[in-house]
């Protein structure tokens, strides 16, 4: 069993300060980064790197996203605006290590939520499941019951748990209407998608808001680099 020591907590405080300097303001997001032990999501060889603001390999050629990127996407999801008497339904495409999933669950700790996270690779899916279960042994964290981890091709979304209030994509999404179509159809009216959209090398962080069945509003933010989306609608 891994430990979360004062040293780890101190390193997280420094990381949060760094992320604040980079422009993240959402208090719930910052609290989640401060609370969730990122080193639980990485192989022990990388322990000393866990609180650097960097992406790292997690196997299968995939990476755990940079903490700033996790915070940036989480902030764009606007979860704090959600009415607390409803159940917030979130779909994450690309579980990877499960770190972003844990951050989302921690942000949603005080509201009713259902988080579905999809991973393409079976072994990453299994590993993330184990990591999140281990984390729950510490009672101060979120409730694992609200998380549904699924191993399938998320490029087509996940119809079973739809419609969603929020969809977050943590893999580079091809810039074609084809790739986004299915996700849009699984979104509620007023719902939002946050996805890095572009080519294999560079992507622009986009937020799409579904105004009505036919109207999607698009906002564009900064440039990012993610591993490519796999599967039917991927690269
Ligand atoms: N959110 C992750 C970062 C993941 S990197 C974290 O916090 O660790 C992107 C992940 O998306 C990889 O694990 C990759 O295997 C997964 N992925 C890529 N294409 C996918 C698809 N079509 N469906 C589901 N997962 C996919």
JSON list of N, CA and C and ligand atoms in Angstrom, two decimals, residues 58 60 62-65 70 92-101 118-121 124 152-156 170-171 226-232 234, ligand 1:
[
{"chain": "A", "resi": 58, "resn": "UNK", "atom": "N", "xyz": [2.74, 5.81, -18.98]},
{"chain": "A", "resi": 58, "resn": "UNK", "atom": "CA", "xyz": [2.01, 4.87, -18.09]},
{"chain": "A", "resi": 58, "resn": "UNK", "atom": "C", "xyz": [1.87, 3.49, -18.73]},
{"chain": "A", "resi": 60, "resn": "UNK", "atom": "N", "xyz": [1.79, 1.09, -22.69]},
{"chain": "A", "resi": 60, "resn": "UNK", "atom": "CA", "xyz": [1.02, 1.06, -23.94]},
{"chain": "A", "resi": 60, "resn": "UNK", "atom": "C", "xyz": [1.23, 2.31, -24.79]},
{"chain": "A", "resi": 62, "resn": "UNK", "atom": "N", "xyz": [1.11, 5.25, -23.77]},
{"chain": "A", "resi": 62, "resn": "UNK", "atom": "CA", "xyz": [0.18, 6.29, -23.33]},
{"chain": "A", "resi": 62, "resn": "UNK", "atom": "C", "xyz": [0.80, 7.09, -22.18]},
{"chain": "A", "resi": 63, "resn": "UNK", "atom": "N", "xyz": [0.18, 8.22, -21.85]},
{"chain": "A", "resi": 63, "resn": "UNK", "atom": "CA", "xyz": [0.74, 9.08, -20.80]},
{"chain": "A", "resi": 63, "resn": "UNK", "atom": "C", "xyz": [-0.32, 9.52, -19.81]},
{"chain": "A", "resi": 64, "resn": "UNK", "atom": "N", "xyz": [0.11, 9.81, -18.58]},
{"chain": "A", "resi": 64, "resn": "UNK", "atom": "CA", "xyz": [-0.73, 10.53, -17.63]},
{"chain": "A", "resi": 64, "resn": "UNK", "atom": "C", "xyz": [-0.55, 12.01, -18.00]},
{"chain": "A", "resi": 65, "resn": "UNK", "atom": "N", "xyz": [-1.65, 12.75, -18.15]},
{"chain": "A", "resi": 65, "resn": "UNK", "atom": "CA", "xyz": [-1.55, 14.13, -18.61]},
{"chain": "A", "resi": 65, "resn": "UNK", "atom": "C", "xyz": [-0.81, 14.99, -17.60]},
{"chain": "A", "resi": 70, "resn": "UNK", "atom": "N", "xyz": [-4.67, 18.75, -16.88]},
{"chain": "A", "resi": 70, "resn": "UNK", "atom": "CA", "xyz": [-5.81, 18.17, -16.15]},
{"chain": "A", "resi": 70, "resn": "UNK", "atom": "C", "xyz": [-6.63, 19.29, -15.51]},
{"chain": "A", "resi": 92, "resn": "UNK", "atom": "N", "xyz": [-15.90, 10.54, -19.61]},
{"chain": "A", "resi": 92, "resn": "UNK", "atom": "CA", "xyz": [-14.49, 10.82, -19.92]},
{"chain": "A", "resi": 92, "resn": "UNK", "atom": "C", "xyz": [-14.02, 9.80, -20.96]},
{"chain": "A", "resi": 93, "resn": "UNK", "atom": "N", "xyz": [-13.40, 10.28, -22.03]},
{"chain": "A", "resi": 93, "resn": "UNK", "atom": "CA", "xyz": [-12.84, 9.37, -23.04]},
{"chain": "A", "resi": 93, "resn": "UNK", "atom": "C", "xyz": [-11.33, 9.33, -22.82]},
{"chain": "A", "resi": 94, "resn": "UNK", "atom": "N", "xyz": [-10.81, 8.19, -22.42]},
{"chain": "A", "resi": 94, "resn": "UNK", "atom": "CA", "xyz": [-9.38, 8.05, -22.16]},
{"chain": "A", "resi": 94, "resn": "UNK", "atom": "C", "xyz": [-9.06, 8.02, -20.67]},
{"chain": "A", "resi": 95, "resn": "UNK", "atom": "N", "xyz": [-9.41, 6.92, -19.99]},
{"chain": "A", "resi": 95, "resn": "UNK", "atom": "CA", "xyz": [-9.15, 6.80, -18.55]},
{"chain": "A", "resi": 95, "resn": "UNK", "atom": "C", "xyz": [-7.66, 6.89, -18.25]},
{"chain": "A", "resi": 96, "resn": "UNK", "atom": "N", "xyz": [-6.84, 6.22, -19.08]},
{"chain": "A", "resi": 96, "resn": "UNK", "atom": "CA", "xyz": [-5.38, 6.20, -18.86]},
{"chain": "A", "resi": 96, "resn": "UNK", "atom": "C", "xyz": [-5.07, 5.69, -17.46]},
{"chain": "A", "resi": 97, "resn": "UNK", "atom": "N", "xyz": [-4.40, 6.50, -16.67]},
{"chain": "A", "resi": 97, "resn": "UNK", "atom": "CA", "xyz": [-4.04, 6.12, -15.30]},
{"chain": "A", "resi": 97, "resn": "UNK", "atom": "C", "xyz": [-5.22, 6.22, -14.34]},
{"chain": "A", "resi": 98, "resn": "UNK", "atom": "N", "xyz": [-6.25, 6.98, -14.72]},
{"chain": "A", "resi": 98, "resn": "UNK", "atom": "CA", "xyz": [-7.39, 7.22, -13.83]},
{"chain": "A", "resi": 98, "resn": "UNK", "atom": "C", "xyz": [-7.23, 8.50, -13.02]},
{"chain": "A", "resi": 99, "resn": "UNK", "atom": "N", "xyz": [-6.14, 9.23, -13.23]},
{"chain": "A", "resi": 99, "resn": "UNK", "atom": "CA", "xyz": [-5.89, 10.44, -12.44]},
{"chain": "A", "resi": 99, "resn": "UNK", "atom": "C", "xyz": [-6.95, 11.51, -12.71]},
{"chain": "A", "resi": 100, "resn": "UNK", "atom": "N", "xyz": [-7.20, 11.78, -14.00]},
{"chain": "A", "resi": 100, "resn": "UNK", "atom": "CA", "xyz": [-8.21, 12.78, -14.34]},
{"chain": "A", "resi": 100, "resn": "UNK", "atom": "C", "xyz": [-9.58, 12.36, -13.79]},
{"chain": "A", "resi": 101, "resn": "UNK", "atom": "N", "xyz": [-9.87, 11.07, -13.84]},
{"chain": "A", "resi": 101, "resn": "UNK", "atom": "CA", "xyz": [-11.14, 10.55, -13.32]},
{"chain": "A", "resi": 101, "resn": "UNK", "atom": "C", "xyz": [-11.26, 10.86, -11.82]},
{"chain": "A", "resi": 118, "resn": "UNK", "atom": "N", "xyz": [-13.99, 5.84, -20.09]},
{"chain": "A", "resi": 118, "resn": "UNK", "atom": "CA", "xyz": [-13.75, 4.79, -21.07]},
{"chain": "A", "resi": 118, "resn": "UNK", "atom": "C", "xyz": [-12.26, 4.67, -21.39]},
{"chain": "A", "resi": 119, "resn": "UNK", "atom": "N", "xyz": [-11.76, 3.45, -21.41]},
{"chain": "A", "resi": 119, "resn": "UNK", "atom": "CA", "xyz": [-10.36, 3.21, -21.81]},
{"chain": "A", "resi": 119, "resn": "UNK", "atom": "C", "xyz": [-10.33, 2.14, -22.90]},
{"chain": "A", "resi": 120, "resn": "UNK", "atom": "N", "xyz": [-9.50, 2.35, -23.89]},
{"chain": "A", "resi": 120, "resn": "UNK", "atom": "CA", "xyz": [-9.38, 1.46, -25.04]},
{"chain": "A", "resi": 120, "resn": "UNK", "atom": "C", "xyz": [-8.55, 0.22, -24.71]},
{"chain": "A", "resi": 121, "resn": "UNK", "atom": "N", "xyz": [-7.46, 0.41, -23.93]},
{"chain": "A", "resi": 121, "resn": "UNK", "atom": "CA", "xyz": [-6.55, -0.69, -23.61]},
{"chain": "A", "resi": 121, "resn": "UNK", "atom": "C", "xyz": [-6.98, -1.41, -22.34]},
{"chain": "A", "resi": 124, "resn": "UNK", "atom": "N", "xyz": [-4.62, -1.05, -19.19]},
{"chain": "A", "resi": 124, "resn": "UNK", "atom": "CA", "xyz": [-4.69, 0.27, -18.53]},
{"chain": "A", "resi": 124, "resn": "UNK", "atom": "C", "xyz": [-6.01, 0.40, -17.78]},
{"chain": "A", "resi": 152, "resn": "UNK", "atom": "N", "xyz": [-13.72, -0.04, -23.66]},
{"chain": "A", "resi": 152, "resn": "UNK", "atom": "CA", "xyz": [-14.30, -0.13, -25.01]},
{"chain": "A", "resi": 152, "resn": "UNK", "atom": "C", "xyz": [-13.74, 1.02, -25.86]},
{"chain": "A", "resi": 153, "resn": "UNK", "atom": "N", "xyz": [-14.27, 1.16, -27.08]},
{"chain": "A", "resi": 153, "resn": "UNK", "atom": "CA", "xyz": [-13.84, 2.24, -27.96]},
{"chain": "A", "resi": 153, "resn": "UNK", "atom": "C", "xyz": [-14.68, 3.48, -27.68]},
{"chain": "A", "resi": 154, "resn": "UNK", "atom": "N", "xyz": [-14.10, 4.45, -26.99]},
{"chain": "A", "resi": 154, "resn": "UNK", "atom": "CA", "xyz": [-14.82, 5.67, -26.61]},
{"chain": "A", "resi": 154, "resn": "UNK", "atom": "C", "xyz": [-14.95, 6.67, -27.75]},
{"chain": "A", "resi": 155, "resn": "UNK", "atom": "N", "xyz": [-14.32, 6.39, -28.89]},
{"chain": "A", "resi": 155, "resn": "UNK", "atom": "CA", "xyz": [-14.45, 7.34, -30.01]},
{"chain": "A", "resi": 155, "resn": "UNK", "atom": "C", "xyz": [-15.90, 7.41, -30.48]},
{"chain": "A", "resi": 156, "resn": "UNK", "atom": "N", "xyz": [-16.70, 6.42, -30.08]},
{"chain": "A", "resi": 156, "resn": "UNK", "atom": "CA", "xyz": [-18.13, 6.43, -30.42]},
{"chain": "A", "resi": 156, "resn": "UNK", "atom": "C", "xyz": [-18.97, 6.81, -29.21]},
{"chain": "A", "resi": 170, "resn": "UNK", "atom": "N", "xyz": [-9.62, 13.08, -23.36]},
{"chain": "A", "resi": 170, "resn": "UNK", "atom": "CA", "xyz": [-8.22, 13.28, -22.97]},
{"chain": "A", "resi": 170, "resn": "UNK", "atom": "C", "xyz": [-7.26, 12.64, -23.97]},
{"chain": "A", "resi": 171, "resn": "UNK", "atom": "N", "xyz": [-7.69, 12.55, -25.23]},
{"chain": "A", "resi": 171, "resn": "UNK", "atom": "CA", "xyz": [-6.82, 12.10, -26.32]},
{"chain": "A", "resi": 171, "resn": "UNK", "atom": "C", "xyz": [-7.07, 13.02, -27.52]},
{"chain": "A", "resi": 226, "resn": "UNK", "atom": "N", "xyz": [-1.62, 15.95, -27.10]},
{"chain": "A", "resi": 226, "resn": "UNK", "atom": "CA", "xyz": [-2.13, 14.73, -26.47]},
{"chain": "A", "resi": 226, "resn": "UNK", "atom": "C", "xyz": [-1.74, 13.53, -27.33]},
{"chain": "A", "resi": 227, "resn": "UNK", "atom": "N", "xyz": [-1.81, 12.34, -26.74]},
{"chain": "A", "resi": 227, "resn": "UNK", "atom": "CA", "xyz": [-1.64, 11.12, -27.55]},
{"chain": "A", "resi": 227, "resn": "UNK", "atom": "C", "xyz": [-2.90, 10.96, -28.39]},
{"chain": "A", "resi": 228, "resn": "UNK", "atom": "N", "xyz": [-2.76, 10.37, -29.59]},
{"chain": "A", "resi": 228, "resn": "UNK", "atom": "CA", "xyz": [-3.91, 10.32, -30.50]},
{"chain": "A", "resi": 228, "resn": "UNK", "atom": "C", "xyz": [-5.06, 9.42, -30.03]},
{"chain": "A", "resi": 229, "resn": "UNK", "atom": "N", "xyz": [-6.27, 9.85, -30.34]},
{"chain": "A", "resi": 229, "resn": "UNK", "atom": "CA", "xyz": [-7.47, 9.04, -30.12]},
{"chain": "A", "resi": 229, "resn": "UNK", "atom": "C", "xyz": [-7.39, 7.82, -31.05]},
{"chain": "A", "resi": 230, "resn": "UNK", "atom": "N", "xyz": [-7.65, 6.65, -30.49]},
{"chain": "A", "resi": 230, "resn": "UNK", "atom": "CA", "xyz": [-7.63, 5.41, -31.27]},
{"chain": "A", "resi": 230, "resn": "UNK", "atom": "C", "xyz": [-9.09, 5.04, -31.60]},
{"chain": "A", "resi": 231, "resn": "UNK", "atom": "N", "xyz": [-9.27, 3.90, -32.22]},
{"chain": "A", "resi": 231, "resn": "UNK", "atom": "CA", "xyz": [-10.62, 3.39, -32.47]},
{"chain": "A", "resi": 231, "resn": "UNK", "atom": "C", "xyz": [-11.22, 3.90, -33.77]},
{"chain": "A", "resi": 232, "resn": "UNK", "atom": "N", "xyz": [-12.51, 3.60, -33.92]},
{"chain": "A", "resi": 232, "resn": "UNK", "atom": "CA", "xyz": [-13.20, 3.83, -35.20]},
{"chain": "A", "resi": 232, "resn": "UNK", "atom": "C", "xyz": [-13.16, 5.28, -35.69]},
{"chain": "A", "resi": 234, "resn": "UNK", "atom": "N", "xyz": [-11.10, 7.59, -34.49]},
{"chain": "A", "resi": 234, "resn": "UNK", "atom": "CA", "xyz": [-9.81, 8.19, -34.11]},
{"chain": "A", "resi": 234, "resn": "UNK", "atom": "C", "xyz": [-8.88, 8.32, -35.31]},
{"chain": "B", "resi": 1, "resn": "LIG", "atom": "N1", "xyz": [-6.82, 11.01, -18.59]},
{"chain": "B", "resi": 1, "resn": "LIG", "atom": "C1", "xyz": [-5.62, 10.23, -18.57]},
{"chain": "B", "resi": 1, "resn": "LIG", "atom": "C2", "xyz": [-4.68, 10.56, -19.70]},
{"chain": "B", "resi": 1, "resn": "LIG", "atom": "C3", "xyz": [-4.84, 9.60, -20.72]},
{"chain": "B", "resi": 1, "resn": "LIG", "atom": "S1", "xyz": [-3.85, 9.59, -22.16]},
{"chain": "B", "resi": 1, "resn": "LIG", "atom": "C4", "xyz": [-4.91, 10.33, -17.24]},
{"chain": "B", "resi": 1, "resn": "LIG", "atom": "O1", "xyz": [-5.27, 11.19, -16.43]},
{"chain": "B", "resi": 1, "resn": "LIG", "atom": "O2", "xyz": [-4.02, 9.53, -16.98]},
{"chain": "B", "resi": 1, "resn": "LIG", "atom": "C5", "xyz": [-5.12, 9.11, -23.28]},
{"chain": "B", "resi": 1, "resn": "LIG", "atom": "C6", "xyz": [-5.78, 7.80, -23.02]},
{"chain": "B", "resi": 1, "resn": "LIG", "atom": "O3", "xyz": [-6.82, 7.64, -23.98]},
{"chain": "B", "resi": 1, "resn": "LIG", "atom": "C7", "xyz": [-4.85, 6.59, -23.20]},
{"chain": "B", "resi": 1, "resn": "LIG", "atom": "O4", "xyz": [-4.89, 5.80, -22.05]},
{"chain": "B", "resi": 1, "resn": "LIG", "atom": "C8", "xyz": [-5.44, 5.86, -24.41]},
{"chain": "B", "resi": 1, "resn": "LIG", "atom": "O5", "xyz": [-5.29, 4.46, -24.33]},
{"chain": "B", "resi": 1, "resn": "LIG", "atom": "C9", "xyz": [-6.90, 6.28, -24.33]},
{"chain": "B", "resi": 1, "resn": "LIG", "atom": "N2", "xyz": [-7.64, 6.20, -25.59]},
{"chain": "B", "resi": 1, "resn": "LIG", "atom": "C10", "xyz": [-7.22, 6.52, -26.83]},
{"chain": "B", "resi": 1, "resn": "LIG", "atom": "N3", "xyz": [-8.20, 6.30, -27.72]},
{"chain": "B", "resi": 1, "resn": "LIG", "atom": "C11", "xyz": [-9.27, 5.83, -27.04]},
{"chain": "B", "resi": 1, "resn": "LIG", "atom": "C12", "xyz": [-10.59, 5.42, -27.41]},
{"chain": "B", "resi": 1, "resn": "LIG", "atom": "N4", "xyz": [-10.99, 5.43, -28.67]},
{"chain": "B", "resi": 1, "resn": "LIG", "atom": "N5", "xyz": [-11.42, 5.01, -26.44]},
{"chain": "B", "resi": 1, "resn": "LIG", "atom": "C13", "xyz": [-11.02, 4.98, -25.14]},
{"chain": "B", "resi": 1, "resn": "LIG", "atom": "N6", "xyz": [-9.78, 5.36, -24.72]},
{"chain": "B", "resi": 1, "resn": "LIG", "atom": "C14", "xyz": [-8.93, 5.78, -25.67]}
]
